[in-house]
N, CA, C and O of each residue as an XYZ file, in Angstrom:
260
protein
N     -85.805     -5.917    -32.889
C     -85.187     -6.650    -33.972
C     -85.804     -6.207    -35.293
O     -87.023     -6.105    -35.428
N     -84.926     -5.947    -36.267
C     -85.406     -5.504    -37.574
C     -86.001     -6.673    -38.356
O     -85.544     -7.813    -38.274
N     -87.020     -6.342    -39.101
C     -87.651     -7.348    -39.953
C     -86.806     -7.482    -41.224
O     -86.403     -6.483    -41.820
N     -86.543     -8.734    -41.630
C     -85.737     -8.972    -42.821
C     -86.543     -8.692    -44.088
O     -87.645     -9.209    -44.272
N     -85.961     -7.854    -44.960
C     -86.561     -7.558    -46.259
C     -85.490     -7.835    -47.313
O     -84.384     -7.307    -47.202
N     -85.783     -8.641    -48.325
C     -84.786     -8.911    -49.365
C     -84.323     -7.614    -50.037
O     -85.096     -6.667    -50.180
N     -83.080     -7.585    -50.437
C     -82.498     -6.384    -51.037
C     -83.257     -5.938    -52.280
O     -83.399     -4.741    -52.528
N     -83.743     -6.897    -53.061
C     -84.461     -6.572    -54.299
C     -85.752     -5.797    -54.036
O     -86.210     -5.035    -54.887
N     -86.329     -5.996    -52.862
C     -87.590     -5.331    -52.528
C     -87.397     -4.006    -51.807
O     -88.368     -3.285    -51.580
N     -86.174     -3.672    -51.446
C     -85.905     -2.408    -50.758
C     -85.992     -1.244    -51.739
O     -85.800     -1.412    -52.943
N     -86.282     -0.070    -51.206
C     -86.294      1.123    -52.053
C     -84.859      1.497    -52.414
O     -83.906      0.986    -51.827
N     -84.722      2.378    -53.370
C     -83.396      2.776    -53.838
C     -82.587      3.418    -52.711
O     -81.401      3.127    -52.553
N     -83.227      4.294    -51.925
C     -82.542      4.951    -50.802
C     -82.110      3.943    -49.749
O     -81.018      4.043    -49.190
N     -82.975      2.971    -49.484
C     -82.654      1.954    -48.479
C     -81.493      1.085    -48.948
O     -80.615      0.736    -48.158
N     -81.488      0.731    -50.250
C     -80.370     -0.057    -50.786
C     -79.070      0.725    -50.699
O     -78.028      0.166    -50.355
N     -79.124      2.027    -51.010
C     -77.932      2.868    -50.944
C     -77.386      2.941    -49.518
O     -76.174      2.874    -49.314
N     -78.267      3.077    -48.541
C     -77.857      3.132    -47.146
C     -77.247      1.793    -46.710
O     -76.216      1.765    -46.038
N     -77.887      0.692    -47.095
C     -77.388     -0.634    -46.755
C     -76.004     -0.866    -47.364
O     -75.102     -1.364    -46.690
N     -75.839     -0.504    -48.635
C     -74.542     -0.653    -49.294
C     -73.474      0.205    -48.615
O     -72.326     -0.218    -48.472
N     -73.855      1.398    -48.204
C     -72.915      2.282    -47.515
C     -72.453      1.716    -46.187
O     -71.282      1.844    -45.827
N     -73.367      1.088    -45.454
C     -72.999      0.458    -44.185
C     -72.044     -0.707    -44.405
O     -71.085     -0.876    -43.652
N     -72.296     -1.497    -45.415
C     -71.421     -2.636    -45.705
C     -70.063     -2.172    -46.230
O     -69.035     -2.772    -45.918
N     -70.062     -1.121    -47.013
C     -68.833     -0.628    -47.612
C     -67.886     -0.033    -46.557
O     -66.671     -0.033    -46.751
N     -68.425      0.463    -45.467
C     -67.602      1.084    -44.427
C     -66.642      0.088    -43.793
O     -65.627      0.495    -43.228
N     -66.933     -1.193    -43.871
C     -66.073     -2.197    -43.247
C     -65.024     -2.745    -44.208
O     -64.179     -3.540    -43.797
N     -65.057     -2.344    -45.465
C     -64.088     -2.850    -46.426
C     -62.725     -2.242    -46.152
O     -62.623     -1.075    -45.774
N     -61.672     -3.039    -46.344
C     -60.318     -2.526    -46.143
C     -59.751     -1.943    -47.430
O     -58.897     -1.058    -47.386
N     -60.216     -2.429    -48.565
C     -59.747     -1.927    -49.861
C     -60.867     -1.190    -50.568
O     -62.044     -1.453    -50.323
N     -60.505     -0.276    -51.436
C     -61.497      0.446    -52.212
C     -62.078     -0.483    -53.280
O     -61.320     -1.160    -53.974
N     -63.405     -0.529    -53.428
C     -63.993     -1.418    -54.425
C     -63.886     -0.881    -55.848
O     -64.241     -1.579    -56.798
N     -63.408      0.335    -56.008
C     -63.316      0.949    -57.323
C     -62.133      0.354    -58.070
O     -61.028      0.278    -57.533
N     -62.360     -0.062    -59.291
C     -61.297     -0.622    -60.111
C     -60.408      0.504    -60.611
O     -60.901      1.504    -61.133
N     -59.118      0.348    -60.454
C     -58.174      1.354    -60.911
C     -57.841      1.078    -62.377
O     -57.536     -0.057    -62.743
N     -57.899      2.107    -63.208
C     -57.647      1.955    -64.636
C     -56.365      2.688    -64.980
O     -56.213      3.863    -64.649
N     -55.443      2.006    -65.642
C     -54.191      2.618    -66.070
C     -54.393      3.123    -67.490
O     -54.799      2.368    -68.374
N     -54.110      4.403    -67.704
C     -54.278      4.992    -69.025
C     -53.228      4.449    -69.991
O     -52.080      4.218    -69.610
N     -53.635      4.251    -71.242
C     -52.729      3.780    -72.273
C     -51.769      4.893    -72.657
O     -52.172      6.051    -72.763
N     -50.511      4.556    -72.864
C     -49.523      5.558    -73.254
C     -49.633      5.886    -74.746
O     -49.041      6.860    -75.212
N     -50.387      5.078    -75.493
C     -50.557      5.327    -76.921
C     -51.577      6.427    -77.195
O     -51.551      7.046    -78.259
N     -52.467      6.672    -76.250
C     -53.520      7.659    -76.423
C     -52.993      9.033    -76.038
O     -52.327      9.180    -75.013
N     -53.288     10.044    -76.858
C     -52.852     11.410    -76.585
C     -53.590     11.955    -75.370
O     -54.806     11.806    -75.250
N     -52.856     12.575    -74.487
C     -53.452     13.176    -73.300
C     -52.866     14.562    -73.102
O     -51.646     14.723    -73.065
N     -53.730     15.570    -72.973
C     -53.257     16.936    -72.745
C     -52.653     17.093    -71.356
O     -51.840     17.989    -71.128
N     -53.042     16.233    -70.436
C     -52.559     16.341    -69.067
C     -51.104     15.918    -68.930
O     -50.394     16.412    -68.055
N     -50.655     15.003    -69.792
C     -49.266     14.548    -69.716
C     -48.321     15.646    -70.159
O     -48.661     16.441    -71.035
N     -47.170     15.698    -69.580
C     -46.188     16.714    -69.943
C     -45.565     16.371    -71.296
O     -45.494     15.201    -71.673
N     -45.119     17.383    -72.014
C     -44.597     17.159    -73.353
C     -43.305     16.348    -73.328
O     -43.058     15.572    -74.250
N     -42.480     16.505    -72.303
C     -41.226     15.758    -72.271
C     -41.448     14.277    -71.975
O     -40.546     13.470    -72.200
N     -42.620     13.902    -71.480
C     -42.929     12.490    -71.287
C     -43.153     11.791    -72.625
O     -42.822     10.615    -72.776
N     -43.715     12.514    -73.598
C     -43.981     11.932    -74.917
C     -42.780     12.033    -75.842
O     -42.707     11.323    -76.845
N     -41.838     12.908    -75.516
C     -40.723     13.191    -76.413
C     -39.708     12.050    -76.369
O     -39.190     11.720    -75.303
N     -39.425     11.451    -77.521
C     -38.441     10.372    -77.603
C     -37.052     10.896    -77.933
O     -36.088     10.131    -77.921
N     -36.934     12.167    -78.224
C     -35.662     12.767    -78.596
C     -34.773     12.893    -77.364
O     -35.228     13.307    -76.298
N     -33.485     12.529    -77.523
C     -32.582     12.614    -76.383
C     -31.834     13.951    -76.346
O     -30.893     14.102    -75.567
N     -32.231     14.914    -77.167
C     -31.612     16.234    -77.143
C     -30.511     16.412    -78.167
O     -30.008     17.522    -78.342
N     -30.130     15.357    -78.841
C     -29.058     15.439    -79.847
C     -29.690     15.456    -81.230
O     -29.702     14.436    -81.919
N     -30.210     16.596    -81.638
C     -30.904     16.692    -82.909
C     -29.963     16.588    -84.101
O     -30.292     15.924    -85.084
N     -28.796     17.233    -84.035
C     -27.870     17.243    -85.157
C     -26.461     17.262    -84.604
O     -26.142     18.073    -83.735
N     -25.629     16.386    -85.094
C     -24.262     16.299    -84.586
C     -23.314     16.134    -85.742
O     -23.496     15.253    -86.582
N     -22.293     16.981    -85.793
C     -21.269     16.875    -86.829
C     -19.938     16.493    -86.186
O     -19.485     17.123    -85.230
N     -19.334     15.458    -86.731
C     -18.033     15.033    -86.226
C     -16.954     15.864    -86.898
O     -17.024     16.105    -88.103
N     -15.968     16.301    -86.149
C     -14.877     17.095    -86.763
C     -14.073     16.228    -87.731
O     -13.797     15.060    -87.458
N     -13.712     16.811    -88.843
C     -12.907     16.101    -89.835
C     -11.447     16.555    -89.694
O     -11.147     17.746    -89.615
N     -10.587     15.597    -89.666
C      -9.147     15.921    -89.535
C      -8.507     16.013    -90.931
O      -8.615     15.081    -91.728
N      -7.837     17.148    -91.219
C      -7.122     17.307    -92.504
C      -5.667     17.135    -92.305
O      -4.898     17.231    -93.261
């Protein structure tokens, strides 16, 4: 039987191992997912995602004489 040692008194490696054992049983990832703001410029995003233009830059209606 293992002797109980409070987590605060464990070494850094021992705490890491203990956390890893506990984390293996989790069903969800404990990492918080962050959604990037669409207002911030990102080089990774494609240019057509930022483009608000619908492709109709200039349109002239025919005039009937």
